[in-house]
PDB file of C-alpha atoms in Angstrom:
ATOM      1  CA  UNK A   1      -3.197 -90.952  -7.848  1.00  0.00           C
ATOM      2  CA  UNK A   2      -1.286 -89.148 -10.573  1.00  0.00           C
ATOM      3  CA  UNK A   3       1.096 -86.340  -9.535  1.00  0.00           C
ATOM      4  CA  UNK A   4      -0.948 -84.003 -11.339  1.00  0.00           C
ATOM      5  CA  UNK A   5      -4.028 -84.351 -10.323  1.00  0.00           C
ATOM      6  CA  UNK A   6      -4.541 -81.736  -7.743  1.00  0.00           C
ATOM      7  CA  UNK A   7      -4.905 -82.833  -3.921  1.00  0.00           C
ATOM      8  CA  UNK A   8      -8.443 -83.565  -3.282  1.00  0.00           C
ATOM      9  CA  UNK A   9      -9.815 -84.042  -6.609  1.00  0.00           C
ATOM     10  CA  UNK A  10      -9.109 -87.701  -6.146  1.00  0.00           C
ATOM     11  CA  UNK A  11      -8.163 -90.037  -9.665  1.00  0.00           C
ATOM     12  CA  UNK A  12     -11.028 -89.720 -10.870  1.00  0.00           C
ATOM     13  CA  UNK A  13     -10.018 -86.201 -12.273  1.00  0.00           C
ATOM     14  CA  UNK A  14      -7.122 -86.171 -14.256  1.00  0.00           C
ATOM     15  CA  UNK A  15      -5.281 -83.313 -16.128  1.00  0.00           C
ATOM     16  CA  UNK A  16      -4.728 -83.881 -19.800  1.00  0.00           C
ATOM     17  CA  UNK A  17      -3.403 -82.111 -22.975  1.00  0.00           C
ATOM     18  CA  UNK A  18      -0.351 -79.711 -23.057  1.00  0.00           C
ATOM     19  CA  UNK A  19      -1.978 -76.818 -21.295  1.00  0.00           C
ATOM     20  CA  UNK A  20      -1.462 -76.385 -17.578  1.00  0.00           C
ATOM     21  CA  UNK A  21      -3.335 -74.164 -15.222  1.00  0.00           C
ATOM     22  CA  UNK A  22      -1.372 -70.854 -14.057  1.00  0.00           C
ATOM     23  CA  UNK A  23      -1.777 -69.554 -11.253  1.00  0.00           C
ATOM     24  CA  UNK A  24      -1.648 -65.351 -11.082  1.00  0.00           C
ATOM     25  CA  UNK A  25      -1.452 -63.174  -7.994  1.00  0.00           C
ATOM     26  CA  UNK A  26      -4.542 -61.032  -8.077  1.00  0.00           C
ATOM     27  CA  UNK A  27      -4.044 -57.688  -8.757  1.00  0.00           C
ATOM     28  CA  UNK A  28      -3.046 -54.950  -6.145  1.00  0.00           C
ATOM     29  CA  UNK A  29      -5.295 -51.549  -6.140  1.00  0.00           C
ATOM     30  CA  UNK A  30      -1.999 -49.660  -5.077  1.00  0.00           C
ATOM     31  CA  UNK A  31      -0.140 -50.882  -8.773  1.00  0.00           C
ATOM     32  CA  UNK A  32      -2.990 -49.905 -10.855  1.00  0.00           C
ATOM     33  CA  UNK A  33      -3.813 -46.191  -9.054  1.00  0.00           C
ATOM     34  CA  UNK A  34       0.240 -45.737  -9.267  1.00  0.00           C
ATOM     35  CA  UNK A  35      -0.246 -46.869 -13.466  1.00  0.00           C
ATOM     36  CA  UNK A  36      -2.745 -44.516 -13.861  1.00  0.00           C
ATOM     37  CA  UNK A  37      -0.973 -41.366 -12.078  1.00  0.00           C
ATOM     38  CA  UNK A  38       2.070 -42.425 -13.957  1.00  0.00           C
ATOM     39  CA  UNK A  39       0.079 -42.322 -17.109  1.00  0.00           C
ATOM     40  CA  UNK A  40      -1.805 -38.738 -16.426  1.00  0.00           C
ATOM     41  CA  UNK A  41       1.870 -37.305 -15.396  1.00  0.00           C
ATOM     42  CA  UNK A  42       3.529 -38.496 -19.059  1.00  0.00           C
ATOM     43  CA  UNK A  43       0.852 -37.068 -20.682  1.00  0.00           C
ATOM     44  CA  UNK A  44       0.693 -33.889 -18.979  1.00  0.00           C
ATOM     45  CA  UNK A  45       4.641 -33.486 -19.616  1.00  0.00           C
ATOM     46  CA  UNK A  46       3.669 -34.290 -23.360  1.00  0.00           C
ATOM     47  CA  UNK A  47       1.304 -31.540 -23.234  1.00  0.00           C
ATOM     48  CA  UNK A  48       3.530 -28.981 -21.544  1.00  0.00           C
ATOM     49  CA  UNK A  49       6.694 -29.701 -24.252  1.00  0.00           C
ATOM     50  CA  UNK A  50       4.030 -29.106 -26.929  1.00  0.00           C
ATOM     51  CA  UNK A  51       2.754 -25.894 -25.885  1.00  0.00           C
ATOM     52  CA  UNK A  52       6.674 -24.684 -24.988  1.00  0.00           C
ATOM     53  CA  UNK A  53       7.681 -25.756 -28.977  1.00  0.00           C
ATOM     54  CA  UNK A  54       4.685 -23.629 -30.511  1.00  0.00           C
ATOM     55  CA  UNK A  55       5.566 -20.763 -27.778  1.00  0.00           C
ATOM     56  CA  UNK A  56       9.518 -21.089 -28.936  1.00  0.00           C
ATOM     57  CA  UNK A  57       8.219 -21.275 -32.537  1.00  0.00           C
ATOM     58  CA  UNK A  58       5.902 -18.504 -32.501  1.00  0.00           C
ATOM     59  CA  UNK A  59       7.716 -15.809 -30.761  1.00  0.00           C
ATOM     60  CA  UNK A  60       6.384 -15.887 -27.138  1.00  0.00           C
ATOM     61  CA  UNK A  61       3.216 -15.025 -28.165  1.00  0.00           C
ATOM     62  CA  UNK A  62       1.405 -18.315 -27.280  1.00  0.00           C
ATOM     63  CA  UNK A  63       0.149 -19.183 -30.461  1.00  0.00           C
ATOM     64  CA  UNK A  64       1.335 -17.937 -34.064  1.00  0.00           C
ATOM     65  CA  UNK A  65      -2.226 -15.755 -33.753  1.00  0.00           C
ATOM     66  CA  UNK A  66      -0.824 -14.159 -31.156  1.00  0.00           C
ATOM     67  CA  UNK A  67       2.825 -14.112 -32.796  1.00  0.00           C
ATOM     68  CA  UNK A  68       1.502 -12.160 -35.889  1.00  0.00           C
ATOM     69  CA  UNK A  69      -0.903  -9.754 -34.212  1.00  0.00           C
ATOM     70  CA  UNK A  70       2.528  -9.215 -31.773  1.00  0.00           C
ATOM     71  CA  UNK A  71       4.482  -8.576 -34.929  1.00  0.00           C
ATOM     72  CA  UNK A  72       1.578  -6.454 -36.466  1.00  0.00           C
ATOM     73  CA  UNK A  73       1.741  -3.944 -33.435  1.00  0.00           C
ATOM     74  CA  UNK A  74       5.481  -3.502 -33.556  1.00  0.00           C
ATOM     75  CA  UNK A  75       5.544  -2.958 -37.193  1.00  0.00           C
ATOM     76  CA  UNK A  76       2.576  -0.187 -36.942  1.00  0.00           C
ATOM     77  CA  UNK A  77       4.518   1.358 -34.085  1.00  0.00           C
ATOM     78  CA  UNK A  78       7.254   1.532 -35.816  1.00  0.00           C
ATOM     79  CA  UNK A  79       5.655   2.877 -38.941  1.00  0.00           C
ATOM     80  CA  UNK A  80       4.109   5.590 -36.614  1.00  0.00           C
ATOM     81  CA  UNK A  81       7.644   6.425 -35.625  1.00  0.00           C
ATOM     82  CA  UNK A  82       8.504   6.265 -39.255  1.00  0.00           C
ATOM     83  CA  UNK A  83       5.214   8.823 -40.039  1.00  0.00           C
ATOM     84  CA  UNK A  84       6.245  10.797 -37.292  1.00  0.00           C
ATOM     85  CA  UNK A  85      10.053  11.742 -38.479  1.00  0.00           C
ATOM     86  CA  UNK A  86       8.319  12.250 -42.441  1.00  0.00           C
ATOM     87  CA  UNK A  87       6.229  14.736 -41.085  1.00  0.00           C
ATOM     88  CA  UNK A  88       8.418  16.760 -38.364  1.00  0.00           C
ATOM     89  CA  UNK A  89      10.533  18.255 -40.882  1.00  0.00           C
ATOM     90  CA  UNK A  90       9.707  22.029 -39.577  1.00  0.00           C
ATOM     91  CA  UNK A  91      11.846  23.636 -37.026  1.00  0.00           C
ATOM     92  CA  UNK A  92      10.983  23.007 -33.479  1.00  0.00           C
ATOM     93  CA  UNK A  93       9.457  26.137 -32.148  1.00  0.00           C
ATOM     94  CA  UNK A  94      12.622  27.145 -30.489  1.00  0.00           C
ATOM     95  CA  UNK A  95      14.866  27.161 -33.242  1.00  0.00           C
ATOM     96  CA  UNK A  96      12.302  29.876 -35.107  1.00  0.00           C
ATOM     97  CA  UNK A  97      13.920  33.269 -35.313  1.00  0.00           C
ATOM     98  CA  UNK A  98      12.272  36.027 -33.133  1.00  0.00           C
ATOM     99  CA  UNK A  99      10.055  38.740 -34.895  1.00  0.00           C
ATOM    100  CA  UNK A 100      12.959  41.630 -34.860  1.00  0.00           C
ATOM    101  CA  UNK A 101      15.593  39.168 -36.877  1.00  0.00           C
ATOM    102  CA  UNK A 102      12.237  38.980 -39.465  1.00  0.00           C
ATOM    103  CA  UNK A 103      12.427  41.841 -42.039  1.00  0.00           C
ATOM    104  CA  UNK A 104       8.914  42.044 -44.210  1.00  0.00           C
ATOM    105  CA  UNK A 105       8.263  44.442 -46.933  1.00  0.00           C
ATOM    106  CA  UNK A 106       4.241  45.032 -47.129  1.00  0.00           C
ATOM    107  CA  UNK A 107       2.420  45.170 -49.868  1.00  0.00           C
ATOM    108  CA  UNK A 108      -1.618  46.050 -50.664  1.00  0.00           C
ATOM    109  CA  UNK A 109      -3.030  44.374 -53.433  1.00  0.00           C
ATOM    110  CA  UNK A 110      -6.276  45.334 -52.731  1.00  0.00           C
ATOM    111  CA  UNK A 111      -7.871  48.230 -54.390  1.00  0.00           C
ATOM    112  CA  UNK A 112      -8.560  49.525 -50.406  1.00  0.00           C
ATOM    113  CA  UNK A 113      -6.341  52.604 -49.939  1.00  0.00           C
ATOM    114  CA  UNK A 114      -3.752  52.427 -46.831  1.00  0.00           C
ATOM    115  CA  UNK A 115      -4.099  48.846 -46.051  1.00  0.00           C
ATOM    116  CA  UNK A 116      -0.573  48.236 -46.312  1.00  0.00           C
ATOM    117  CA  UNK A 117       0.635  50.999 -44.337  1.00  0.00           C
ATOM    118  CA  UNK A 118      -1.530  50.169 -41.524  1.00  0.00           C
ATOM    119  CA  UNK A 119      -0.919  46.304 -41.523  1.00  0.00           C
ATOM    120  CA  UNK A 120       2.828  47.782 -41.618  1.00  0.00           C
ATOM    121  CA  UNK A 121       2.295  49.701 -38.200  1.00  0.00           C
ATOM    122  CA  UNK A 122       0.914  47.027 -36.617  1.00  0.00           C
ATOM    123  CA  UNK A 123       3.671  44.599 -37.602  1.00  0.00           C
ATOM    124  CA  UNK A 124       6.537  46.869 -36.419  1.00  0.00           C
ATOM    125  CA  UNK A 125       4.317  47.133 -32.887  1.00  0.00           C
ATOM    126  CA  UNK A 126       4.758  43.773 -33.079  1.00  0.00           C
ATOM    127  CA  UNK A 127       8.317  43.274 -32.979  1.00  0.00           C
ATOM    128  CA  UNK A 128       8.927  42.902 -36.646  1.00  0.00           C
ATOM    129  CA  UNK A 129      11.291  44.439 -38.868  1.00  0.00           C
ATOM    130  CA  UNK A 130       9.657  46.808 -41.244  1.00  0.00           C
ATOM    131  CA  UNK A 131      11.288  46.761 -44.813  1.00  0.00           C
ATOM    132  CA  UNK A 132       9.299  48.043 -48.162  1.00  0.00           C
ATOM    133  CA  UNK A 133       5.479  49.325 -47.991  1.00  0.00           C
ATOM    134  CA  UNK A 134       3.455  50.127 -51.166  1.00  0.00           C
ATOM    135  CA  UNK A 135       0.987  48.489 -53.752  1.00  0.00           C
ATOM    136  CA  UNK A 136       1.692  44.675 -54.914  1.00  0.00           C
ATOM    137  CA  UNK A 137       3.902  44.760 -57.900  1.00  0.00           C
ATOM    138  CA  UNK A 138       1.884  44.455 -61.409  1.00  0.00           C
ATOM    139  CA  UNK A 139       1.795  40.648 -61.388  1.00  0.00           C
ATOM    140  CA  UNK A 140       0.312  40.324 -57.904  1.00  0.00           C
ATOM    141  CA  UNK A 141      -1.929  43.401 -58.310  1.00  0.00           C
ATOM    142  CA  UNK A 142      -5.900  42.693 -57.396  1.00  0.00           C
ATOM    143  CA  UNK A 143      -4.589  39.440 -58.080  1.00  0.00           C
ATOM    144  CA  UNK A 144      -4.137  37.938 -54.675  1.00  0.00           C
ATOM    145  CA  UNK A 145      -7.684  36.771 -53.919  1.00  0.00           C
ATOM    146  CA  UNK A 146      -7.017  34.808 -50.992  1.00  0.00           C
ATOM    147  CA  UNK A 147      -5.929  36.567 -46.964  1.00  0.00           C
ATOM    148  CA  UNK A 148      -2.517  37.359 -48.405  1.00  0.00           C
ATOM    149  CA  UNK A 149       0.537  35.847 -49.963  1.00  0.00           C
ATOM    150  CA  UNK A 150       3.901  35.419 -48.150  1.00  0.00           C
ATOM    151  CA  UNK A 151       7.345  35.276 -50.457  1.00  0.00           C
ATOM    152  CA  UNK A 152      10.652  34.177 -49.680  1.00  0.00           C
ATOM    153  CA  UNK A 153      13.495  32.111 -50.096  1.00  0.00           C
ATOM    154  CA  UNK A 154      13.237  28.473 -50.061  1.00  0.00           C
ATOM    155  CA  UNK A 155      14.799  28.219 -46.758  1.00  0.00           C
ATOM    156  CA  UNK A 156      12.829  30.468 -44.921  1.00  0.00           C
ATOM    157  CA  UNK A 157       8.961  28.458 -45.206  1.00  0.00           C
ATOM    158  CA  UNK A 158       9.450  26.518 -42.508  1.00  0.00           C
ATOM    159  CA  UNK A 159      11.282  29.615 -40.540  1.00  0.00           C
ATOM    160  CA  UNK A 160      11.087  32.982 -40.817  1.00  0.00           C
ATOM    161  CA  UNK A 161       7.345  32.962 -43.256  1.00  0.00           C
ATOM    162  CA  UNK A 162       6.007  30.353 -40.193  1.00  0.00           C
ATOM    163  CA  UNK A 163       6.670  33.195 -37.810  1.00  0.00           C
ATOM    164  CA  UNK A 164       5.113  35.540 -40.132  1.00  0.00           C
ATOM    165  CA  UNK A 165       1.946  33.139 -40.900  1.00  0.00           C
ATOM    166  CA  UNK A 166       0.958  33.086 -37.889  1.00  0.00           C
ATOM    167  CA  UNK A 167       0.327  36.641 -37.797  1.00  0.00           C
ATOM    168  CA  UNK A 168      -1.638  36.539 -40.923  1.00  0.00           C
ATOM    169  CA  UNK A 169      -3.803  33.641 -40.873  1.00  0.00           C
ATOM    170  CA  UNK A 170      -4.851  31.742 -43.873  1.00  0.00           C
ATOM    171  CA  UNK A 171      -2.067  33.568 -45.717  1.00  0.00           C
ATOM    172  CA  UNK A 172      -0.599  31.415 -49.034  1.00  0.00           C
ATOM    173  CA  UNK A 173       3.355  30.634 -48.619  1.00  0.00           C
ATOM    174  CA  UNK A 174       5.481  30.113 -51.777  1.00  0.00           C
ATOM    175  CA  UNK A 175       8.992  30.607 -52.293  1.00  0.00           C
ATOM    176  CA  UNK A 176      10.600  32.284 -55.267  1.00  0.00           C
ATOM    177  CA  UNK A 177      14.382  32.869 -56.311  1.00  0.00           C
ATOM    178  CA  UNK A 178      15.272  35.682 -53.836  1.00  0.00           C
ATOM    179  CA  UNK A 179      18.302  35.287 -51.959  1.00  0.00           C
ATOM    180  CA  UNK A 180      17.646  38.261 -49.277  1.00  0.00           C
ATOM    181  CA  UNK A 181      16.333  37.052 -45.915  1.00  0.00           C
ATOM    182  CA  UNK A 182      13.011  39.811 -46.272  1.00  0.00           C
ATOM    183  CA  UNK A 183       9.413  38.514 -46.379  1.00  0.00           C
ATOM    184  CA  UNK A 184       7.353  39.980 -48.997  1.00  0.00           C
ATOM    185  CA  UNK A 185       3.774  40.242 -47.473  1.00  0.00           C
ATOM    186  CA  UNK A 186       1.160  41.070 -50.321  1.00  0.00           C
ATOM    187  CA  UNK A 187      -2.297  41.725 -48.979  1.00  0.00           C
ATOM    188  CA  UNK A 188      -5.186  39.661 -50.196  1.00  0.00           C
ATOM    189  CA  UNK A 189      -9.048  40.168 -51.211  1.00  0.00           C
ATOM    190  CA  UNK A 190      -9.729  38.595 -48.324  1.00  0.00           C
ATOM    191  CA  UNK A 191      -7.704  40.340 -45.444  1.00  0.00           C
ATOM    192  CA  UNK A 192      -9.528  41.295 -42.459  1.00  0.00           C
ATOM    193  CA  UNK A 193      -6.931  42.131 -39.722  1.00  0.00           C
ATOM    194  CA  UNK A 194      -3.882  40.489 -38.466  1.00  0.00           C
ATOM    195  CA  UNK A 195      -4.592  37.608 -36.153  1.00  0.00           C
ATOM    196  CA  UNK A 196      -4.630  38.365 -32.179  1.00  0.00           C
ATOM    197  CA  UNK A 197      -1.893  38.079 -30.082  1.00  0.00           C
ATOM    198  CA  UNK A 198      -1.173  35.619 -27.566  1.00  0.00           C
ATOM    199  CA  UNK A 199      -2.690  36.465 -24.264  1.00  0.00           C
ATOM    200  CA  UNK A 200      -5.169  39.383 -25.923  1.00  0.00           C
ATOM    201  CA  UNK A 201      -8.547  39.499 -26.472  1.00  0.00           C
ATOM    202  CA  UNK A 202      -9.425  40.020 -30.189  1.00  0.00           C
ATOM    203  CA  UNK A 203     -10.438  43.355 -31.170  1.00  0.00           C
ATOM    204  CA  UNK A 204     -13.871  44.159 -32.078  1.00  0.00           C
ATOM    205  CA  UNK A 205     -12.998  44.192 -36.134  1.00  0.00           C
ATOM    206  CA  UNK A 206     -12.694  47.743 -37.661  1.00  0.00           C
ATOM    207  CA  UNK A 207     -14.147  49.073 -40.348  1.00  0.00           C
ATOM    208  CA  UNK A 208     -11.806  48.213 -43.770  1.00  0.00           C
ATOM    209  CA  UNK A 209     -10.269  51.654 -45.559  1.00  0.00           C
ATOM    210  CA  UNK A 210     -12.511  52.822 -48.256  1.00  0.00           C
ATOM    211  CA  UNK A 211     -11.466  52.064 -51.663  1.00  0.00           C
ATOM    212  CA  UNK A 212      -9.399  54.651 -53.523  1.00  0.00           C
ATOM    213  CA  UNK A 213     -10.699  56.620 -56.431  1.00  0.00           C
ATOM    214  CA  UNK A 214     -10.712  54.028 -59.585  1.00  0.00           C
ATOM    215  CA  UNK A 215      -8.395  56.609 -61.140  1.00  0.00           C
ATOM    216  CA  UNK A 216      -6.501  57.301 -58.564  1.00  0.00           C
ATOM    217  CA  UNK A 217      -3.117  55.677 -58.122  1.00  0.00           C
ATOM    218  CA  UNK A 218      -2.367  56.043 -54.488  1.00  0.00           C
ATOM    219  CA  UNK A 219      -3.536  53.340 -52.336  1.00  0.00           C
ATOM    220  CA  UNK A 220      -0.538  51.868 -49.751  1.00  0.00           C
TER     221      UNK A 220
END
């Protein structure tokens, strides 16, 4: 018997050729469930390095969706900001001068007679400073259709003519060349009364003066 015949096959069986049986240790269930956990835990650390690149990339948003809506809201709130400053050039409320540092000349360009001297009363009763009363001079003379027109200097629209505004409401502010601190105050078409004052009731409104004589010059 041959070496390599294997024991118990006898001579009759014989191993030829260049190939020789190998023998392989069958394999354990413990290797491959450790292969596969091994596997699951390299992917899962691919996954997690992923996600952390696109989460460094994008700005912490968790996706560049997320990155550009993130950068969308900070750029609208700080073009609200931006809006905000723009638009609060007035004077806060307690910077605005008090009624008797306000001087206002009034003046009726209405052909109603003693409309200015009234609104002029009222003013004073009011606090304000009362300056000039009379008719509107000829260029503003039955030509103020509107509640009334306030004049000043440049630098008093947002100040002193606010103050005054609110009193008059709907009254026109423009500013002219004057460099006195008065307010001119020309009565409109469409004057009614002054405008209540906080914490009053509004009064029932009054009758408006009867117009003056068409030839007739006196009509304050």
């Amino acid at each position: 018997m041959s070496m390599l015949t294997p024991p118990g096959m006898g001579g009759k069986y014989r191993v030829t050729g260049r190939r020789f049986p190998h023998m392989r240790r069958p394999r354990s269930p413990k290797r491959i469930v450790l292969a596969a956990v091994t596997a699951v835990a390299v992917l899962g650390l691919g996954g997690w390095g992923t996600l952390q690149l696109v989460d460094v990339f994008s700005g912490g948003g968790g996706s560049p969706q997320a990155a550009r809506k993130n950068g969308d809201c900070g750029r609208a709130a700080h073009g609200d900001h931006t809006d905000a400053r723009a638009a609060g050039h007035a004077a806060p409320r307690e910077q605005l001068p008090r009624p008797g540092d306000i001087t206002v000349n009034v003046y009726n360009a209405t052909p109603r007679s003693g409309l200015a001297k009234t609104t002029a009363d009222e003013l004073k009763q009011r606090g304000f400073r009362i300056g000039k009363v009379g008719n509107a001079p000829a260029p503003y003379d039955k030509n103020v259709n509107g509640t009334a027109l306030l004049l000043g200097a440049p630098e008093d629209t947002d100040t002193a003519m606010r103050v005054l505004q609110e009193q008059v409401e709907g009254a026109e502010v423009k500013a002219d060349v004057r460099k006195s601190e008065e307010i001119d105050l020309i009565i409109g078409a469409g004057f009614k009364e002054l405008a209540p004052q906080k914490g009053t009731s509004p009064r029932p409104a009054a009758s408006p003066p009867a117009a003056s004589p068409s030839g007739g010059a006196t009509k304050c």
